[in-house]
C-alpha positions as a printed NumPy array, in Angstrom:
array([[  18.667,  -55.883, -168.132],
       [  21.977,  -56.066, -165.862],
       [  22.73 ,  -52.373, -166.153],
       [  18.99 ,  -51.422, -166.152],
       [  19.491,  -53.996, -162.597],
       [  22.348,  -52.328, -160.93 ],
       [  20.86 ,  -48.484, -161.727],
       [  17.891,  -49.147, -159.763],
       [  19.931,  -50.854, -157.533],
       [  22.049,  -48.088, -156.58 ],
       [  20.16 ,  -45.421, -156.984],
       [  17.529,  -47.153, -154.448],
       [  20.521,  -47.401, -151.85 ],
       [  21.554,  -43.549, -152.77 ],
       [  18.175,  -42.633, -151.632],
       [  18.54 ,  -44.991, -148.719],
       [  21.444,  -43.199, -147.212],
       [  20.175,  -39.614, -148.303],
       [  16.199,  -40.219, -146.048],
       [  19.132,  -42.171, -143.34 ],
       [  20.937,  -38.65 , -143.002],
       [  18.024,  -36.708, -143.503],
       [  15.952,  -38.509, -140.555],
       [  19.608,  -38.467, -137.997],
       [  19.747,  -34.856, -138.633],
       [  16.169,  -34.227, -137.818],
       [  16.679,  -36.636, -134.637],
       [  19.75 ,  -34.34 , -133.368],
       [  17.855,  -30.881, -133.907],
       [  15.083,  -31.849, -131.693],
       [  17.427,  -33.526, -129.282],
       [  19.485,  -30.537, -129.255],
       [  16.259,  -28.801, -129.203],
       [  15.101,  -30.621, -126.081],
       [  18.611,  -30.298, -124.529],
       [  17.795,  -26.604, -124.117],
       [  14.198,  -26.584, -123.014],
       [  15.324,  -29.026, -120.921],
       [  18.785,  -26.99 , -119.643],
       [  16.191,  -23.619, -119.181],
       [  14.037,  -25.674, -117.01 ],
       [  16.124,  -26.881, -115.091],
       [  17.76 ,  -22.769, -114.654],
       [  13.859,  -21.459, -113.014],
       [  14.78 ,  -23.497, -109.641],
       [  17.752,  -20.905, -109.036],
       [  16.122,  -18.501, -110.567],
       [  13.517,  -18.261, -108.512],
       [  15.666,  -18.823, -105.717],
       [  17.741,  -15.498, -106.771],
       [  14.289,  -13.632, -107.185],
       [  12.563,  -14.877, -103.497],
       [  16.463,  -13.156, -102.317],
       [  16.476,  -10.677, -104.393],
       [  12.961,   -9.328, -102.41 ],
       [  14.359,  -10.494,  -99.443],
       [  16.997,   -8.437,  -99.293],
       [  14.982,   -5.568,  -99.864],
       [  13.003,   -5.71 ,  -96.794],
       [  17.249,   -5.777,  -95.902],
       [  17.971,   -2.576,  -97.717],
       [  14.593,   -0.392,  -95.103],
       [  11.952,   -1.022,  -98.217],
       [   8.302,   -2.493,  -97.872],
       [   7.284,   -5.039,  -99.9  ],
       [   3.565,   -4.391,  -99.577],
       [   3.234,   -7.614, -102.351],
       [   5.298,   -9.926, -102.134],
       [   3.98 ,  -12.228, -105.212],
       [   3.785,   -9.378, -107.322],
       [   7.205,   -7.898, -105.75 ],
       [   8.501,  -11.291, -106.584],
       [   7.332,  -11.749, -109.676],
       [   8.96 ,   -8.923, -110.898],
       [  12.294,   -9.602, -109.859],
       [  12.119,  -13.106, -111.519],
       [  10.708,  -11.315, -115.178],
       [  13.73 ,   -9.397, -114.98 ],
       [  15.743,  -12.214, -115.21 ],
       [  13.906,  -14.312, -116.998],
       [  14.636,  -11.286, -119.006],
       [  18.224,  -11.493, -119.515],
       [  18.386,  -15.505, -119.566],
       [  16.741,  -15.288, -123.016],
       [  19.107,  -12.779, -124.054],
       [  21.439,  -14.64 , -122.976],
       [  20.527,  -18.569, -124.796],
       [  19.661,  -16.58 , -127.811],
       [  22.814,  -15.874, -127.802],
       [  24.295,  -19.325, -127.25 ],
       [  21.693,  -20.946, -128.557],
       [  20.092,  -19.266, -131.988],
       [  16.79 ,  -19.649, -130.288],
       [  13.476,  -16.939, -129.499],
       [  12.34 ,  -17.455, -126.504],
       [   9.662,  -15.28 , -124.617],
       [   8.922,  -16.728, -120.91 ],
       [   6.58 ,  -14.601, -117.667],
       [   5.962,  -15.361, -114.732],
       [   2.664,  -16.023, -113.882],
       [   2.201,  -17.074, -110.067],
       [   3.958,  -16.954, -107.409],
       [   1.959,  -19.813, -104.532],
       [   2.542,  -21.167, -101.68 ],
       [   2.709,  -24.913, -101.298],
       [   1.505,  -27.894,  -98.743],
       [   5.219,  -27.008,  -97.466],
       [   6.652,  -23.694,  -96.134],
       [  10.14 ,  -24.437,  -96.682],
       [   8.821,  -23.758, -100.236],
       [   7.75 ,  -22.151, -102.506],
       [   5.235,  -23.085, -106.828],
       [   7.008,  -21.114, -109.145],
       [   4.832,  -20.669, -112.622],
       [   6.969,  -19.456, -115.235],
       [   4.578,  -19.729, -119.365],
       [   7.738,  -20.361, -121.539],
       [   7.764,  -20.102, -125.106],
       [  10.393,  -21.633, -127.721],
       [  11.371,  -21.95 , -131.326],
       [  13.668,  -22.611, -133.272],
       [  13.513,  -22.534, -137.45 ],
       [  10.536,  -25.56 , -137.514],
       [  10.159,  -26.34 , -134.291],
       [   8.641,  -24.267, -131.539],
       [   7.868,  -25.291, -127.504],
       [   5.15 ,  -24.183, -125.562],
       [   4.233,  -24.724, -121.969],
       [   4.07 ,  -23.315, -118.192],
       [   6.754,  -24.864, -116.306],
       [   6.199,  -26.005, -112.648],
       [   9.264,  -24.373, -110.111],
       [   9.19 ,  -25.58 , -106.056],
       [  12.514,  -22.958, -105.074],
       [  13.608,  -23.929, -101.381],
       [  13.77 ,  -21.07 ,  -98.841],
       [  16.464,  -22.78 ,  -96.717],
       [  19.371,  -21.014,  -96.432],
       [  17.486,  -17.499,  -96.977],
       [  17.118,  -14.83 ,  -94.568],
       [  14.251,  -14.228,  -92.233],
       [  13.496,  -11.241,  -93.552],
       [   9.929,  -10.781,  -90.817],
       [  11.54 ,   -9.15 ,  -88.147],
       [  12.689,   -5.899,  -90.505],
       [   9.579,   -5.812,  -92.388],
       [   8.29 ,   -6.361,  -89.144],
       [  10.361,   -3.318,  -87.249],
       [  11.657,   -2.092,  -90.156],
       [  15.622,   -1.392,  -89.562],
       [  14.62 ,    2.077,  -87.885],
       [  14.267,    0.045,  -84.967],
       [  17.25 ,   -0.392,  -84.038],
       [  18.052,   -4.254,  -84.748],
       [  21.883,   -5.497,  -85.938],
       [  22.13 ,   -8.145,  -88.122],
       [  26.054,   -9.479,  -87.341],
       [  27.183,  -13.335,  -87.401],
       [  24.513,  -15.85 ,  -87.891],
       [  22.222,  -13.816,  -85.401],
       [  19.801,  -10.934,  -85.349],
       [  20.077,   -8.677,  -83.005],
       [  17.239,   -7.164,  -81.588],
       [  18.958,   -4.646,  -79.362],
       [  15.57 ,   -2.194,  -77.609],
       [  13.78 ,   -2.976,  -80.281],
       [  10.964,   -5.603,  -79.518],
       [  11.439,   -4.082,  -75.915],
       [  10.185,   -0.81 ,  -77.616],
       [   7.667,   -2.432,  -80.109],
       [   5.958,   -3.998,  -76.345],
       [   6.476,   -1.189,  -74.116],
       [   4.198,    0.954,  -77.022],
       [   1.678,   -1.416,  -76.43 ],
       [   2.132,   -2.465,  -73.109],
       [   2.757,   -5.321,  -73.538],
       [   4.116,   -7.349,  -69.926],
       [   7.668,   -6.79 ,  -68.852],
       [   8.881,   -5.443,  -72.118],
       [  12.799,   -5.434,  -70.662],
       [  12.896,   -9.03 ,  -70.518],
       [  13.042,   -8.633,  -74.209],
       [  16.479,   -6.375,  -74.222],
       [  19.207,   -7.671,  -76.274],
       [  17.28 ,  -10.865,  -78.088],
       [  18.563,  -12.592,  -80.701],
       [  17.485,  -14.864,  -83.427],
       [  18.242,  -16.714,  -85.912],
       [  19.028,  -14.659,  -89.314],
       [  18.856,  -17.632,  -91.909],
       [  16.587,  -20.055,  -92.474],
       [  17.353,  -23.468,  -91.672],
       [  14.761,  -26.112,  -91.384],
       [  15.302,  -28.059,  -88.074],
       [  16.125,  -32.39 ,  -88.14 ],
       [  14.249,  -33.003,  -84.715],
       [  11.267,  -34.374,  -86.698],
       [   8.665,  -35.497,  -84.461],
       [   9.318,  -31.652,  -82.412],
       [   8.811,  -33.467,  -79.237],
       [  12.31 ,  -34.701,  -79.176],
       [  13.5  ,  -31.219,  -77.886],
       [  12.421,  -32.713,  -74.917],
       [  14.978,  -35.28 ,  -74.753],
       [  18.642,  -34.42 ,  -73.354],
       [  20.757,  -32.349,  -75.669],
       [  18.435,  -31.776,  -78.768],
       [  17.158,  -27.9  ,  -77.157],
       [  20.648,  -27.052,  -76.682],
       [  21.82 ,  -27.819,  -80.302],
       [  18.412,  -26.415,  -81.569],
       [  19.422,  -23.29 ,  -80.326],
       [  23.271,  -23.038,  -81.334],
       [  22.449,  -23.992,  -85.397],
       [  18.906,  -21.482,  -84.968],
       [  17.189,  -24.349,  -86.596],
       [  13.015,  -22.903,  -87.657],
       [  10.554,  -24.852,  -87.241],
       [   6.422,  -25.83 ,  -89.365],
       [   3.895,  -24.28 ,  -87.486],
       [   0.087,  -23.728,  -88.516],
       [  -0.707,  -20.268,  -86.275],
       [   3.911,  -19.866,  -87.944],
       [   3.73 ,  -17.197,  -91.182],
       [   4.904,  -18.333,  -94.316],
       [   7.558,  -16.423,  -95.577],
       [   5.591,  -14.886,  -98.643],
       [   4.049,  -12.79 ,  -95.586],
       [   7.029,  -13.385,  -93.497],
       [   8.393,  -10.585,  -96.759],
       [   4.665,   -8.237,  -95.963],
       [   5.928,   -8.228,  -92.674],
       [   2.538,  -10.459,  -91.018],
       [   3.506,  -11.879,  -87.764],
       [   0.509,  -14.848,  -88.359],
       [  -1.027,  -15.561,  -91.47 ],
       [  -4.33 ,  -18.064,  -92.915],
       [  -1.172,  -20.047,  -94.772],
       [   1.122,  -23.279,  -92.795],
       [   4.017,  -20.891,  -91.531],
       [   6.977,  -20.81 ,  -90.052],
       [   7.732,  -20.046,  -86.203],
       [  11.182,  -19.97 ,  -85.004],
       [  12.198,  -18.79 ,  -80.692],
       [  13.475,  -15.499,  -80.88 ],
       [  15.752,  -15.974,  -78.399],
       [  15.897,  -13.639,  -74.17 ],
       [  18.821,  -13.535,  -72.113],
       [  17.628,  -12.285,  -68.783],
       [  17.918,  -12.457,  -65.316],
       [  14.113,  -12.059,  -64.989],
       [  12.165,  -14.381,  -64.308],
       [   8.381,  -12.847,  -64.222],
       [   5.425,  -12.974,  -66.641],
       [   5.774,  -11.099,  -70.421],
       [   4.971,  -12.672,  -74.42 ],
       [   6.182,  -16.617,  -75.072],
       [   8.912,  -17.089,  -77.126],
       [   8.324,  -18.477,  -80.235],
       [   7.638,  -15.023,  -83.055],
       [   3.883,  -15.231,  -84.29 ],
       [   3.135,  -14.876,  -80.015],
       [   5.508,  -11.766,  -80.17 ],
       [   4.872,  -10.15 ,  -82.908],
       [   0.679,  -11.538,  -83.817],
       [  -0.819,  -13.454,  -81.698],
       [   0.252,  -11.982,  -78.411],
       [  -0.175,  -14.045,  -74.836],
       [   1.868,  -14.818,  -72.45 ],
       [   4.766,  -17.931,  -71.056],
       [   6.972,  -18.375,  -68.512],
       [  10.863,  -19.135,  -68.243],
       [  11.948,  -22.76 ,  -68.643],
       [  14.922,  -22.676,  -66.427],
       [  14.743,  -19.894,  -63.858],
       [  17.706,  -20.579,  -63.509],
       [  18.838,  -19.923,  -66.646],
       [  19.273,  -16.063,  -68.548],
       [  19.351,  -17.688,  -71.308],
       [  16.107,  -19.898,  -70.46 ],
       [  13.24 ,  -19.511,  -73.122],
       [  10.128,  -18.251,  -72.51 ],
       [   6.776,  -20.255,  -73.192],
       [   3.314,  -21.152,  -73.175],
       [   1.898,  -24.094,  -72.262],
       [   1.005,  -24.988,  -75.448],
       [   4.046,  -25.051,  -77.017],
       [   5.927,  -27.124,  -74.34 ],
       [   4.076,  -29.737,  -75.18 ],
       [   4.749,  -29.319,  -78.85 ],
       [   8.137,  -29.607,  -78.533],
       [   8.429,  -32.299,  -75.425],
       [   9.157,  -29.476,  -73.191],
       [   6.565,  -30.243,  -70.259]])
């Protein structure tokens, strides 16, 4: 009886050890699978931003983007395919993924990307729609080139867009007042979020000068969103952005107010904040109030 009891205890112990080892292996396998999915999901934000930047570069190469959502989805799917091959070689997993939408968000500084993701490794499967917000901060502003085209003579160097005669020619073509005021106008090249919020603080000493020096962009219900900027739309129904196009003129007469959505779409007039300053902004009353520059 003692021998039988010892045998049964031994069998129980061996069975328990095998079960625990099996559970540990399964747990480790599940954790590895979860890590792969989480790692892939984290990469989607970077891939999305790179896909947006690629669409912007297409504009800067002189090629129009007629449908920004479609173009970004195409760019993203190409990058997803490359990433899927990379993960298959690295982790031995089967991944299929597809960008299903590119959308505006409540913030004009971010674009929402939705990707359908399917992952399989052995008996483990995962399927879900992953949502990621990609930031546009630090990307080039595509609107000036998309609107006026590189044939207009726009140049970019340093961190500025140099309009040369492009805006003046555009204004002359549309019979706007004082097109010569916008000869050699400049604007920021890269999207930078203005830290002076609420914007009325631009009227505080030194704030406007710092804003212009750093080339900050501002939220605007009238300005166009980044997706529409890619398509050359100076105004759109979405919550968007505006930036000051800075003139460098001795002229003091009335001309287009210098917010970019006004120059490229709304077309109403303003005057210099400081008639004695060659670099003074040209603003209408509503923008003066918005930025505390009354």
